[in-house]
Short mmCIF file of C-alpha atoms in Angstrom, two decimals:
data_model
loop_
_atom_site.label_atom_id
_atom_site.label_comp_id
_atom_site.label_asym_id
_atom_site.label_seq_id
_atom_site.Cartn_x
_atom_site.Cartn_y
_atom_site.Cartn_z
CA MET A 1 -10.16 -6.16 -10.70
CA ALA A 2 -9.42 -9.82 -10.16
CA PHE A 3 -9.37 -9.38 -6.39
CA PHE A 4 -12.99 -8.20 -6.32
CA ALA A 5 -14.10 -10.42 -9.18
CA GLN A 6 -13.71 -13.34 -6.79
CA ALA A 7 -16.13 -11.90 -4.23
CA GLU A 8 -18.67 -14.64 -5.04
CA THR A 9 -16.07 -17.39 -4.91
CA PRO A 10 -15.95 -19.22 -1.57
CA GLN A 11 -13.10 -17.97 0.64
CA THR A 12 -11.90 -21.58 0.97
CA SER A 13 -10.31 -21.47 -2.51
CA THR A 14 -6.58 -22.18 -2.31
CA VAL A 15 -5.69 -20.96 -5.81
CA PRO A 16 -3.75 -17.66 -5.57
CA THR A 17 -4.60 -14.87 -8.00
CA VAL A 18 -2.31 -12.06 -9.12
CA ASP A 19 -3.07 -8.37 -9.72
CA TRP A 20 -0.62 -5.89 -11.28
CA ALA A 21 -0.43 -2.17 -10.42
CA VAL A 22 1.37 1.05 -11.20
CA MET A 23 2.15 3.18 -8.18
CA GLY A 24 3.27 6.61 -7.07
CA ALA A 25 4.69 7.40 -3.63
CA PHE A 26 5.14 10.48 -1.46
CA ASP A 27 7.66 10.27 1.41
CA ILE A 28 7.88 12.35 4.57
CA ASN A 29 11.47 11.84 5.76
CA MET A 30 12.15 11.97 9.51
CA PRO A 31 15.75 10.85 10.11
CA MET A 32 16.48 9.89 13.72
CA GLY A 33 19.66 9.91 15.78
CA VAL A 34 21.54 13.12 14.96
CA ALA A 35 19.73 15.21 17.59
CA LYS A 36 21.74 13.61 20.39
CA TYR A 37 24.79 15.40 19.00
CA GLY A 38 23.09 18.79 19.21
CA ASN A 39 21.89 18.96 15.61
CA ASP A 40 18.24 19.51 14.80
CA LEU A 41 16.54 17.17 12.38
CA LYS A 42 14.05 18.66 9.96
CA LEU A 43 11.20 17.07 8.08
CA ASP A 44 11.86 16.78 4.39
CA TYR A 45 10.23 15.09 1.47
CA GLY A 46 10.68 12.74 -1.42
CA GLY A 47 8.75 10.56 -3.77
CA GLY A 48 8.87 7.97 -6.47
CA ILE A 49 7.15 5.86 -9.09
CA GLY A 50 7.07 2.13 -9.58
CA ALA A 51 5.05 -1.05 -9.98
CA ALA A 52 3.56 -3.62 -7.65
CA VAL A 53 2.10 -7.09 -7.84
CA ARG A 54 -0.47 -8.28 -5.32
CA ILE A 55 -0.67 -12.01 -4.75
CA ASN A 56 -4.06 -12.89 -3.27
CA LEU A 57 -3.52 -15.91 -1.08
CA HIS A 58 -5.87 -18.12 0.93
CA GLN A 59 -8.83 -16.52 2.79
CA GLY A 60 -7.94 -12.84 2.47
CA TRP A 61 -4.18 -12.99 3.00
CA VAL A 62 -2.15 -10.91 0.52
CA LEU A 63 1.53 -10.64 -0.35
CA GLU A 64 2.76 -7.60 -2.26
CA PRO A 65 6.29 -7.24 -3.66
CA SER A 66 6.98 -3.97 -5.50
CA VAL A 67 9.78 -1.93 -7.07
CA LEU A 68 10.09 1.83 -6.55
CA PHE A 69 12.41 4.34 -8.20
CA SER A 70 12.66 7.25 -5.76
CA TYR A 71 14.29 10.56 -4.89
CA ASP A 72 14.66 11.64 -1.25
CA ASP A 73 16.05 14.63 0.63
CA LYS A 74 17.11 14.65 4.27
CA ARG A 75 17.87 17.94 6.02
CA ILE A 76 19.84 18.62 9.19
CA ALA A 77 20.29 22.01 10.89
CA THR A 78 23.97 21.85 11.85
CA GLY A 79 24.10 25.08 13.83
CA ASP A 80 26.60 26.65 11.43
CA ASP A 81 25.07 30.12 11.00
CA GLY A 82 21.68 28.57 10.31
CA ASP A 83 23.05 26.66 7.33
CA ASP A 84 21.33 23.31 6.76
CA MET A 85 23.00 20.20 5.43
CA SER A 86 21.01 18.43 2.72
CA ILE A 87 21.52 14.82 1.74
CA TRP A 88 19.91 14.02 -1.60
CA HIS A 89 19.82 10.53 -2.97
CA MET A 90 18.20 8.52 -5.73
CA SER A 91 17.53 4.87 -5.13
CA VAL A 92 15.75 1.72 -6.17
CA SER A 93 13.69 0.21 -3.35
CA MET A 94 12.01 -3.17 -3.12
CA PRO A 95 9.27 -3.20 -0.46
CA LEU A 96 7.80 -6.58 0.41
CA LEU A 97 4.55 -6.22 2.36
CA ALA A 98 2.11 -8.82 3.64
CA GLY A 99 -1.31 -8.32 5.15
CA TYR A 100 -4.89 -9.40 5.53
CA ARG A 101 -7.80 -7.86 3.61
CA PHE A 102 -11.02 -7.12 5.49
CA ASP A 103 -14.03 -6.55 3.22
CA LEU A 104 -16.02 -3.48 4.25
CA THR A 105 -18.38 -3.52 1.26
CA ASP A 106 -18.49 -5.35 -2.09
CA ASN A 107 -15.90 -2.99 -3.61
CA MET A 108 -14.10 -1.60 -0.56
CA GLY A 109 -11.60 -3.15 1.83
CA LEU A 110 -9.10 -2.40 4.58
CA THR A 111 -5.70 -4.10 4.72
CA PRO A 112 -3.29 -3.86 7.70
CA VAL A 113 0.22 -4.54 6.34
CA GLY A 114 3.73 -5.14 7.57
CA GLY A 115 7.03 -6.12 6.00
CA ALA A 116 10.47 -5.00 4.96
CA GLU A 117 12.07 -2.75 2.36
CA PHE A 118 15.46 -3.25 0.74
CA SER A 119 17.02 -0.11 -0.79
CA CYS A 120 19.99 0.45 -3.09
CA CYS A 121 21.12 4.05 -3.52
CA PHE A 122 22.89 4.77 -6.80
CA SER A 123 23.36 8.54 -6.44
CA ASN A 124 24.25 10.53 -3.31
CA HIS A 125 24.94 14.22 -2.87
CA ILE A 126 25.73 16.15 0.31
CA ASP A 127 25.25 19.89 0.17
CA HIS A 128 26.84 21.80 3.06
CA LYS A 129 29.51 24.48 3.05
CA SER A 130 31.39 23.08 6.05
CA TYR A 131 30.82 19.39 5.43
CA SER A 132 33.69 17.29 6.75
CA GLY A 133 34.29 13.58 6.80
CA ASP A 134 35.04 13.44 10.52
CA ARG A 135 31.49 14.58 11.35
CA PHE A 136 29.56 12.72 8.67
CA SER A 137 31.32 10.17 6.50
CA SER A 138 30.01 9.13 3.10
CA PRO A 139 26.46 7.72 2.98
CA ARG A 140 25.89 3.99 2.67
CA ARG A 141 24.48 2.62 -0.55
CA PHE A 142 22.29 -0.08 1.00
CA ASN A 143 19.60 -0.01 3.67
CA VAL A 144 17.06 -2.37 5.18
CA SER A 145 13.90 -1.03 6.80
CA LEU A 146 10.96 -2.56 8.62
CA GLY A 147 7.51 -1.22 7.82
CA ILE A 148 4.04 -1.25 9.33
CA GLY A 149 0.87 0.46 8.19
CA ALA A 150 -2.49 0.01 6.53
CA GLY A 151 -4.16 0.38 3.16
CA ILE A 152 -7.66 1.13 1.97
CA ILE A 153 -8.92 -0.39 -1.29
CA TYR A 154 -11.72 0.96 -3.45
CA ASP A 155 -12.37 -0.83 -6.75
CA GLU A 156 -9.05 -0.71 -8.65
CA LEU A 157 -7.50 1.96 -6.40
CA GLU A 158 -5.50 1.41 -3.23
CA VAL A 159 -3.89 3.94 -0.91
CA ASP A 160 -1.40 2.71 1.70
CA ILE A 161 0.21 4.65 4.54
CA VAL A 162 3.27 2.82 5.84
CA GLY A 163 5.96 3.85 8.33
CA PHE A 164 9.43 2.53 7.47
CA PHE A 165 12.15 2.35 10.14
CA GLY A 166 15.72 2.05 8.83
CA LEU A 167 17.89 -0.51 10.59
CA ILE A 168 21.27 0.55 9.16
CA PRO A 169 22.86 3.95 9.97
CA VAL A 170 22.90 6.28 6.96
CA PHE A 171 26.63 7.12 7.20
CA LYS A 172 29.53 4.68 7.19
CA GLY A 173 31.23 6.38 10.13
CA GLY A 174 32.15 9.75 11.62
CA LYS A 175 31.16 11.28 14.93
CA GLU A 176 27.51 11.67 14.05
CA ASN A 177 24.97 9.38 12.45
CA MET A 178 21.28 8.84 11.88
CA ASN A 179 18.78 6.23 10.79
CA ASP A 180 16.42 6.65 7.87
CA TYR A 181 12.82 6.86 9.14
CA LYS A 182 9.96 7.83 6.84
CA VAL A 183 6.22 7.78 6.38
CA ARG A 184 5.26 6.77 2.86
CA VAL A 185 1.90 7.32 1.19
CA MET A 186 1.51 5.00 -1.80
CA ALA A 187 -1.27 5.30 -4.38
CA LYS A 188 -1.76 2.26 -6.62
CA TYR A 189 -3.95 1.50 -9.60
CA TYR A 190 -4.58 -2.20 -10.24
CA PHE A 191 -5.32 -3.44 -13.73
CA LYS A 192 -8.13 -5.93 -14.19
CA MET A 193 -6.79 -9.22 -15.50
#
């Protein structure tokens, strides 16, 4: 891996290097906001696949843009005879994370990260027998989230755990709304260049 191949190079080098990765993600969805209207939010799950590029900057700083094709499910207990409302969507997300890599050993490191994610949903489906537009209007297609977390690197593998906090309400209107919060576990394999 190019990142570790430079271990003997002085940290004062200002020439960035680039590493490419394939990635898989597992999401734990925790939407926030609906509970104030008397509805219970439930944990639900999602996941995706994608690719990332890590740009190794000066003295341990890293910048990592990536693209993720994902499927997510959000579930709300509406109180209608125990019937839950499910919101399924497929989207393309573009997380942009930045952080600093701390070397623990020659082939292992820890990287606190933070950044933003831009999402475009291209398929939405709401499944609920009494769904009505005055309660929950149609879901938005775009979202922006802020993220913070950490990653651990071992040789060519990296595992990140990042919490993303959606800034834009999921629905366009209606009496009730929620924001898209999630914890994402990302596993990445970097190719040696």
